[in-house]
Amino acid sequence: MNIKKLLLSALLLTTTGFAYAEDTEDYIKIDDCVGEKALVAGMDEFDIDDDNTYGKLININLINSSQWVAFQFDLWIPEEVEIGFVDGDPLIWNTERLTYKKSGKTKDFSYAFAPQDDGEDEEGNKYKVWRIVAYNDANAAIKSPADNNDDPAIFQIHLFATDQATTGLYTAYVKDAILSNSDSEIDPDHPVVTGANAPMKDSSFKIQINAKVGKGGYGTFSWPRAVDFTGVEGVEEVCVAEGPAKNGWLHLTAVKNMQIPANTGVFIKGTAGAIVNPETAKGDVASVTSSLGETSTAPYEAGSNVFALATKNGKTALYPVSAGVVIPKYKAYMTSADGAKLIAFDDTATGINALDMDDEDGDIFNLGGQKIQKTTMKGVYIKNGKKVVVK
């Protein structure tokens, strides 16, 4: 199929949407969507990403099509789902199916993709409506899939979920679908297809929220809506920071119900490297106090005395970052005047296990976070992530 291959940057599955033309076996259909095509909420804008993390290319198929020279339908997309534009174009057309020859020259179909008035269903859900029209001026039929390696796609469209979307299923619609077998019914200045009306069915979209546990078994997270980590695979605890860092240590408190209010910075403890998907919290969520800054609504450009979670040389802790470093959206950070080289997690107050700071040479730090060669004076030191008292 001669469709441009996109490298994509955030939900889709189960049922399909399609439109049958009257008295034919031809129909327009949204491609079957399976679980791995879930749209992941949480991105600043449409972006191209190799691993398809944030959105998906969805096929729009026209099955058979031997007698049709034009088609038109309205695509109703839930307002929580966005269409990604690439170089100003939302659609990636299959030119092998939508190309014809005229007077010895090869020509492409003309098409239009334009927003319509917003829609609303009977339950009050709001939709963005797009009209899609394709036609030609030579009564040239759209090629059938059999002429194109049995590929039914007429175009692809990129969809991604907004960061304000709640998790769960959404319904998209193909409405007012029309197939036409005559170009005489097309006005090139105002393309509107008339012809055989087609009944429709709906398609369902699933939206997920994406969070990540770092390689040291912890990650930071914040979100513009309240979320619930209860029962989420790969998550053991969700913790808030208790008060400011002191002497290179930070006290953590586990959130018992694992529900986090909107715009709250937290630590996620769990399976190292896991991508986890919390649910949107239902109902009111009790407030929690955390001394972590959050980037729920925008990335944060660090100034002085800003610490971010990282793993260096086997030590996972909060490390100072240089001024001007941008901490990504949906993360958390800490500001501290402690002057420490790093901020470790204190396991004595909460019973939460300390972060893994073991290494082969057994580095020793004082409470200011400074690395020392040996403990020559009485006091409290940090070795292999544990407090050591020298008397």
Short mmCIF file of C-alpha atoms in Angstrom, two decimals:
data_model
loop_
_atom_site.label_atom_id
_atom_site.label_comp_id
_atom_site.label_asym_id
_atom_site.label_seq_id
_atom_site.Cartn_x
_atom_site.Cartn_y
_atom_site.Cartn_z
CA MET A 1 0.00 0.00 0.00
CA ASN A 2 1.46 3.34 -1.03
CA ILE A 3 0.54 5.15 2.16
CA LYS A 4 3.23 7.34 3.68
CA LYS A 5 4.65 5.68 6.74
CA LEU A 6 4.48 7.94 9.75
CA LEU A 7 6.74 7.76 12.78
CA LEU A 8 4.35 8.49 15.59
CA SER A 9 4.70 10.10 19.05
CA ALA A 10 -0.29 9.11 23.79
CA LEU A 11 -7.18 3.88 22.54
CA LEU A 12 -8.87 1.91 20.35
CA LEU A 13 -10.60 -1.30 20.01
CA THR A 14 -13.49 -3.68 19.97
CA THR A 15 -16.34 -2.67 17.67
CA THR A 16 -16.11 -1.18 14.21
CA GLY A 17 -17.86 1.66 12.46
CA PHE A 18 -19.12 1.16 8.90
CA ALA A 19 -21.59 2.43 6.36
CA TYR A 20 -23.35 0.21 3.80
CA ALA A 21 -24.47 1.61 0.49
CA GLU A 22 -27.96 0.62 -0.55
CA ASP A 23 -28.25 -2.59 -2.56
CA THR A 24 -24.49 -3.17 -2.67
CA GLU A 25 -21.87 -5.06 -0.78
CA ASP A 26 -19.67 -1.97 -0.71
CA TYR A 27 -19.22 -0.06 2.51
CA ILE A 28 -17.06 2.45 4.36
CA LYS A 29 -15.61 1.13 7.59
CA ILE A 30 -13.31 2.23 10.41
CA ASP A 31 -10.59 -0.38 10.73
CA ASP A 32 -10.93 -3.04 13.39
CA CYS A 33 -9.19 -1.72 16.50
CA VAL A 34 -7.61 -3.92 19.14
CA GLY A 35 -6.30 -3.40 22.67
CA GLU A 36 -2.73 -2.53 21.75
CA LYS A 37 -4.10 0.44 19.83
CA ALA A 38 -5.28 2.15 22.98
CA LEU A 39 -4.81 5.91 22.78
CA VAL A 40 -2.57 7.09 25.60
CA ALA A 41 -3.50 10.45 27.07
CA GLY A 42 -0.72 12.81 28.01
CA MET A 43 1.10 14.82 25.37
CA ASP A 44 1.61 18.52 24.69
CA GLU A 45 0.57 18.32 21.05
CA PHE A 46 0.62 15.95 18.11
CA ASP A 47 4.12 14.57 17.76
CA ILE A 48 5.79 11.88 15.67
CA ASP A 49 7.26 9.02 17.66
CA ASP A 50 8.70 5.70 16.49
CA ASP A 51 7.02 3.60 19.15
CA ASN A 52 3.45 4.92 18.63
CA THR A 53 3.29 5.71 22.34
CA TYR A 54 0.74 8.49 22.19
CA GLY A 55 -1.50 7.87 19.25
CA LYS A 56 -2.41 5.51 16.47
CA LEU A 57 -2.92 5.44 12.74
CA ILE A 58 -6.43 4.18 12.05
CA ASN A 59 -7.46 2.86 8.64
CA ILE A 60 -10.64 4.06 6.97
CA ASN A 61 -11.58 1.34 4.50
CA LEU A 62 -13.80 1.31 1.42
CA ILE A 63 -14.63 -2.30 0.62
CA ASN A 64 -15.15 -3.36 -3.04
CA SER A 65 -15.98 0.08 -4.60
CA SER A 66 -15.95 -0.94 -8.25
CA GLN A 67 -18.86 1.31 -9.24
CA TRP A 68 -18.14 4.34 -7.06
CA VAL A 69 -16.43 7.52 -8.26
CA ALA A 70 -17.02 9.58 -5.12
CA PHE A 71 -17.90 9.26 -1.46
CA GLN A 72 -18.78 11.49 1.46
CA PHE A 73 -19.34 10.98 5.18
CA ASP A 74 -19.15 12.80 8.50
CA LEU A 75 -16.70 11.55 11.09
CA TRP A 76 -17.82 12.26 14.67
CA ILE A 77 -14.88 12.21 17.09
CA PRO A 78 -15.35 12.60 20.88
CA GLU A 79 -13.98 15.93 22.07
CA GLU A 80 -11.49 14.03 24.27
CA VAL A 81 -9.81 12.66 21.12
CA GLU A 82 -7.71 14.79 18.78
CA ILE A 83 -6.79 14.35 15.12
CA GLY A 84 -3.09 14.73 14.36
CA PHE A 85 -2.15 16.97 11.43
CA VAL A 86 1.06 16.29 9.50
CA ASP A 87 2.24 19.18 7.30
CA GLY A 88 -1.27 20.59 7.57
CA ASP A 89 -2.92 17.41 6.32
CA PRO A 90 -4.93 15.15 8.66
CA LEU A 91 -5.26 12.29 6.17
CA ILE A 92 -2.73 9.99 4.57
CA TRP A 93 -4.33 8.90 1.34
CA ASN A 94 -3.80 5.55 -0.34
CA THR A 95 -2.91 6.91 -3.76
CA GLU A 96 -2.87 3.43 -5.32
CA ARG A 97 -6.62 3.21 -4.81
CA LEU A 98 -7.39 6.87 -5.47
CA THR A 99 -5.44 7.43 -8.72
CA TYR A 100 -6.74 7.20 -12.29
CA LYS A 101 -5.45 7.80 -15.82
CA LYS A 102 -6.92 10.41 -18.16
CA SER A 103 -5.61 11.31 -21.61
CA GLY A 104 -2.47 9.37 -20.91
CA LYS A 105 -1.82 11.28 -17.69
CA THR A 106 -2.07 9.93 -14.18
CA LYS A 107 -4.28 11.97 -11.86
CA ASP A 108 -5.24 11.71 -8.21
CA PHE A 109 -8.71 12.05 -6.74
CA SER A 110 -9.62 15.39 -5.26
CA TYR A 111 -10.68 15.45 -1.66
CA ALA A 112 -11.86 17.78 1.07
CA PHE A 113 -11.59 17.48 4.83
CA ALA A 114 -13.35 20.23 6.71
CA PRO A 115 -14.70 20.84 10.21
CA GLN A 116 -18.45 21.05 10.65
CA ASP A 117 -20.54 22.35 13.55
CA ASP A 118 -19.89 20.47 16.78
CA GLY A 119 -22.28 17.64 17.54
CA GLU A 120 -23.91 16.21 20.64
CA ASP A 121 -25.50 12.81 21.15
CA GLU A 122 -28.65 11.95 23.09
CA GLU A 123 -26.65 11.49 26.32
CA GLY A 124 -25.10 14.94 26.07
CA ASN A 125 -21.63 13.78 24.99
CA LYS A 126 -19.93 16.36 22.78
CA TYR A 127 -18.23 15.63 19.46
CA LYS A 128 -16.05 17.36 16.92
CA VAL A 129 -17.42 16.68 13.45
CA TRP A 130 -15.33 16.45 10.27
CA ARG A 131 -16.70 16.03 6.74
CA ILE A 132 -14.66 13.90 4.35
CA VAL A 133 -15.29 14.09 0.59
CA ALA A 134 -13.38 12.39 -2.25
CA TYR A 135 -14.23 12.64 -5.97
CA ASN A 136 -12.77 12.92 -9.47
CA ASP A 137 -13.81 14.60 -12.72
CA ALA A 138 -13.68 11.65 -15.09
CA ASN A 139 -16.18 9.12 -13.81
CA ALA A 140 -13.17 7.03 -12.84
CA ALA A 141 -14.07 4.36 -10.34
CA ILE A 142 -12.21 3.97 -7.08
CA LYS A 143 -9.97 0.95 -7.39
CA SER A 144 -11.09 -2.10 -5.48
CA PRO A 145 -8.91 -3.73 -2.81
CA ALA A 146 -8.35 -6.64 -5.20
CA ASP A 147 -6.42 -4.23 -7.44
CA ASN A 148 -4.27 -3.18 -4.50
CA ASN A 149 -3.05 -6.36 -2.82
CA ASP A 150 -6.43 -6.75 -1.10
CA ASP A 151 -5.73 -3.64 0.98
CA PRO A 152 -9.11 -1.99 1.70
CA ALA A 153 -7.75 1.28 3.15
CA ILE A 154 -8.58 4.48 1.30
CA PHE A 155 -6.77 6.61 3.86
CA GLN A 156 -5.35 6.64 7.36
CA ILE A 157 -5.94 9.16 10.11
CA HIS A 158 -3.88 9.78 13.25
CA LEU A 159 -5.79 9.96 16.55
CA PHE A 160 -4.53 10.71 20.04
CA ALA A 161 -6.14 11.36 23.42
CA THR A 162 -5.97 14.73 25.16
CA ASP A 163 -4.50 14.94 28.65
CA GLN A 164 -7.87 16.05 29.99
CA ALA A 165 -9.57 12.85 28.85
CA THR A 166 -10.84 10.45 31.47
CA THR A 167 -9.96 6.78 31.06
CA GLY A 168 -12.51 4.44 29.57
CA LEU A 169 -14.42 3.84 26.36
CA TYR A 170 -15.61 6.54 23.98
CA THR A 171 -17.84 6.17 20.96
CA ALA A 172 -17.02 7.60 17.54
CA TYR A 173 -19.47 7.66 14.64
CA VAL A 174 -19.51 7.57 10.88
CA LYS A 175 -22.67 9.45 9.90
CA ASP A 176 -24.46 10.50 6.73
CA ALA A 177 -22.29 8.29 4.53
CA ILE A 178 -22.98 8.55 0.80
CA LEU A 179 -21.51 6.67 -2.18
CA SER A 180 -21.92 8.08 -5.69
CA ASN A 181 -21.44 6.51 -9.13
CA SER A 182 -21.48 9.75 -11.12
CA ASP A 183 -19.18 12.75 -11.04
CA SER A 184 -22.01 14.91 -12.46
CA GLU A 185 -23.32 15.17 -8.92
CA ILE A 186 -20.11 16.85 -7.69
CA ASP A 187 -19.64 20.63 -7.61
CA PRO A 188 -15.83 21.14 -7.53
CA ASP A 189 -16.17 24.53 -5.84
CA HIS A 190 -18.42 23.14 -3.12
CA PRO A 191 -17.98 19.37 -3.17
CA VAL A 192 -21.05 17.60 -1.92
CA VAL A 193 -21.72 14.01 -2.85
CA THR A 194 -25.25 12.85 -3.55
CA GLY A 195 -26.21 9.28 -4.19
CA ALA A 196 -26.91 6.15 -2.18
CA ASN A 197 -27.43 6.79 1.50
CA ALA A 198 -25.90 4.26 3.87
CA PRO A 199 -26.85 3.14 7.40
CA MET A 200 -24.08 3.35 10.03
CA LYS A 201 -22.76 1.62 13.10
CA ASP A 202 -20.46 3.04 15.76
CA SER A 203 -16.85 2.45 16.75
CA SER A 204 -15.44 2.42 20.28
CA PHE A 205 -12.23 4.08 21.45
CA LYS A 206 -10.40 3.31 24.69
CA ILE A 207 -8.26 5.96 26.41
CA GLN A 208 -5.47 5.26 28.88
CA ILE A 209 -3.23 7.42 31.08
CA ASN A 210 0.48 6.71 30.84
CA ALA A 211 2.99 6.79 33.71
CA LYS A 212 6.43 5.22 34.04
CA VAL A 213 8.44 3.67 36.85
CA GLY A 214 12.16 4.40 36.46
CA LYS A 215 14.95 1.84 36.32
CA GLY A 216 15.58 2.32 40.06
CA GLY A 217 12.04 1.19 40.95
CA TYR A 218 10.63 4.70 41.46
CA GLY A 219 9.14 7.32 39.19
CA THR A 220 7.59 10.75 39.61
CA PHE A 221 4.15 11.63 38.34
CA SER A 222 1.53 14.38 38.28
CA TRP A 223 -1.70 14.74 36.32
CA PRO A 224 -4.24 17.51 35.66
CA ARG A 225 -7.08 15.28 36.89
CA ALA A 226 -7.46 13.09 39.98
CA VAL A 227 -6.25 9.53 39.36
CA ASP A 228 -6.54 6.18 41.11
CA PHE A 229 -3.63 3.70 41.24
CA THR A 230 -5.58 1.01 43.11
CA GLY A 231 -4.85 -2.41 41.65
CA VAL A 232 -2.73 -1.01 38.82
CA GLU A 233 -0.26 -3.65 37.64
CA GLY A 234 3.35 -2.71 38.26
CA VAL A 235 2.59 -0.28 41.12
CA GLU A 236 3.32 -1.15 44.77
CA GLU A 237 2.87 2.22 46.46
CA VAL A 238 2.22 5.84 45.66
CA CYS A 239 3.97 8.24 48.01
CA VAL A 240 3.96 11.93 48.76
CA ALA A 241 6.93 13.86 50.14
CA GLU A 242 6.50 14.85 53.78
CA GLY A 243 7.89 18.31 54.39
CA PRO A 244 11.11 19.71 52.92
CA ALA A 245 14.32 17.73 52.57
CA LYS A 246 16.51 17.89 55.66
CA ASN A 247 20.18 16.98 55.91
CA GLY A 248 20.06 15.16 52.61
CA TRP A 249 17.02 13.05 53.53
CA LEU A 250 13.40 13.20 52.47
CA HIS A 251 10.54 11.60 54.41
CA LEU A 252 7.88 9.82 52.36
CA THR A 253 4.31 8.96 53.23
CA ALA A 254 2.39 6.26 51.36
CA VAL A 255 -1.10 7.31 50.24
CA LYS A 256 -3.31 4.62 51.73
CA ASN A 257 -6.12 4.63 49.20
CA MET A 258 -3.72 5.29 46.28
CA GLN A 259 -5.96 8.07 44.99
CA ILE A 260 -4.11 11.24 44.01
CA PRO A 261 -5.77 14.65 43.62
CA ALA A 262 -5.30 16.65 40.44
CA ASN A 263 -2.05 18.60 40.05
CA THR A 264 -0.22 16.76 42.85
CA GLY A 265 3.38 15.58 42.59
CA VAL A 266 3.96 12.01 43.82
CA PHE A 267 6.45 9.16 43.70
CA ILE A 268 5.39 5.83 42.16
CA LYS A 269 7.09 2.76 43.63
CA GLY A 270 6.87 -0.39 41.57
CA THR A 271 8.37 -2.62 38.91
CA ALA A 272 11.49 -1.02 37.46
CA GLY A 273 10.91 0.23 33.94
CA ALA A 274 7.17 -0.55 33.97
CA ILE A 275 4.69 1.53 31.97
CA VAL A 276 1.61 1.79 34.19
CA ASN A 277 -1.90 3.04 33.50
CA PRO A 278 -3.81 4.58 36.42
CA GLU A 279 -7.54 5.14 36.12
CA THR A 280 -9.30 8.46 36.31
CA ALA A 281 -10.60 8.73 39.89
CA LYS A 282 -14.35 8.56 40.31
CA GLY A 283 -16.02 10.95 42.71
CA ASP A 284 -14.29 13.30 45.15
CA VAL A 285 -10.68 12.56 46.10
CA ALA A 286 -9.38 13.65 49.50
CA SER A 287 -6.58 16.20 49.39
CA VAL A 288 -3.05 15.14 50.24
CA THR A 289 -0.05 17.28 51.13
CA SER A 290 3.16 16.85 49.18
CA SER A 291 6.22 19.07 49.12
CA LEU A 292 6.97 18.01 45.55
CA GLY A 293 6.47 20.48 42.76
CA GLU A 294 4.43 19.22 39.83
CA THR A 295 4.33 19.68 36.07
CA SER A 296 0.73 18.64 35.46
CA THR A 297 -0.09 21.41 33.03
CA ALA A 298 3.28 22.42 31.56
CA PRO A 299 6.98 21.49 31.60
CA TYR A 300 9.08 23.22 34.27
CA GLU A 301 12.34 25.06 33.64
CA ALA A 302 14.59 24.55 36.64
CA GLY A 303 16.33 27.30 38.53
CA SER A 304 18.80 26.90 41.38
CA ASN A 305 18.36 24.28 44.12
CA VAL A 306 16.02 22.11 42.05
CA PHE A 307 16.24 18.31 42.41
CA ALA A 308 14.90 15.65 40.05
CA LEU A 309 14.65 11.87 40.37
CA ALA A 310 17.44 9.96 38.63
CA THR A 311 19.55 6.82 38.92
CA LYS A 312 23.31 7.35 38.69
CA ASN A 313 25.91 4.66 39.27
CA GLY A 314 23.29 2.43 40.83
CA LYS A 315 21.99 5.13 43.22
CA THR A 316 18.39 6.25 42.77
CA ALA A 317 17.71 9.56 44.51
CA LEU A 318 16.85 13.19 43.91
CA TYR A 319 19.82 14.87 42.24
CA PRO A 320 20.37 18.61 41.67
CA VAL A 321 19.82 19.71 38.09
CA SER A 322 21.42 22.63 36.30
CA ALA A 323 19.49 25.87 35.90
CA GLY A 324 17.59 25.90 32.64
CA VAL A 325 17.02 22.14 32.52
CA VAL A 326 13.42 21.46 31.51
CA ILE A 327 11.60 18.84 33.58
CA PRO A 328 8.99 17.19 31.31
CA LYS A 329 5.26 17.46 31.66
CA TYR A 330 3.48 15.02 34.03
CA LYS A 331 6.51 14.70 36.34
CA ALA A 332 7.40 15.96 39.83
CA TYR A 333 10.48 17.65 41.27
CA MET A 334 11.71 19.20 44.53
CA THR A 335 13.15 22.56 45.45
CA SER A 336 15.45 22.58 48.46
CA ALA A 337 17.92 24.95 50.07
CA ASP A 338 19.58 21.99 51.79
CA GLY A 339 22.78 22.26 49.78
CA ALA A 340 22.95 18.46 49.45
CA LYS A 341 24.59 16.70 46.55
CA LEU A 342 21.64 14.33 46.48
CA ILE A 343 18.49 13.72 48.51
CA ALA A 344 17.92 10.12 49.61
CA PHE A 345 14.68 8.65 50.89
CA ASP A 346 14.36 8.07 54.63
CA ASP A 347 12.86 4.66 55.46
CA THR A 348 12.78 5.06 59.25
CA ALA A 349 9.63 7.18 59.59
CA THR A 350 7.25 5.41 57.24
CA GLY A 351 8.39 1.82 56.87
CA ILE A 352 8.84 2.34 53.13
CA ASN A 353 11.95 0.55 51.92
CA ALA A 354 14.85 2.83 51.07
CA LEU A 355 15.70 3.28 47.42
CA ASP A 356 18.39 0.95 46.15
CA MET A 357 21.63 2.90 46.59
CA ASP A 358 23.91 -0.13 46.86
CA ASP A 359 27.06 -0.32 44.77
CA GLU A 360 30.19 -2.38 44.74
CA ASP A 361 32.53 0.07 46.45
CA GLY A 362 30.13 0.89 49.28
CA ASP A 363 30.29 4.69 48.92
CA ILE A 364 29.87 6.64 52.15
CA PHE A 365 28.10 10.00 52.43
CA ASN A 366 27.61 12.43 55.27
CA LEU A 367 24.16 13.82 56.01
CA GLY A 368 24.87 16.74 53.71
CA GLY A 369 25.07 14.30 50.83
CA GLN A 370 28.83 14.73 50.41
CA LYS A 371 30.86 11.66 49.53
CA ILE A 372 33.68 10.90 52.00
CA GLN A 373 36.51 8.39 51.98
CA LYS A 374 36.07 7.02 55.50
CA THR A 375 34.29 7.73 58.77
CA THR A 376 36.98 9.36 60.89
CA MET A 377 34.58 11.23 63.19
CA LYS A 378 31.64 10.23 65.33
CA GLY A 379 28.26 10.82 63.79
CA VAL A 380 25.60 9.54 61.40
CA TYR A 381 26.58 8.54 57.87
CA ILE A 382 24.92 6.97 54.84
CA LYS A 383 26.42 3.79 53.41
CA ASN A 384 24.73 1.63 50.80
CA GLY A 385 21.56 3.62 51.27
CA LYS A 386 21.38 2.98 55.04
CA LYS A 387 22.05 5.17 58.04
CA VAL A 388 25.20 4.14 59.90
CA VAL A 389 26.00 5.50 63.34
CA VAL A 390 29.70 5.81 64.25
CA LYS A 391 30.27 6.14 68.00
#
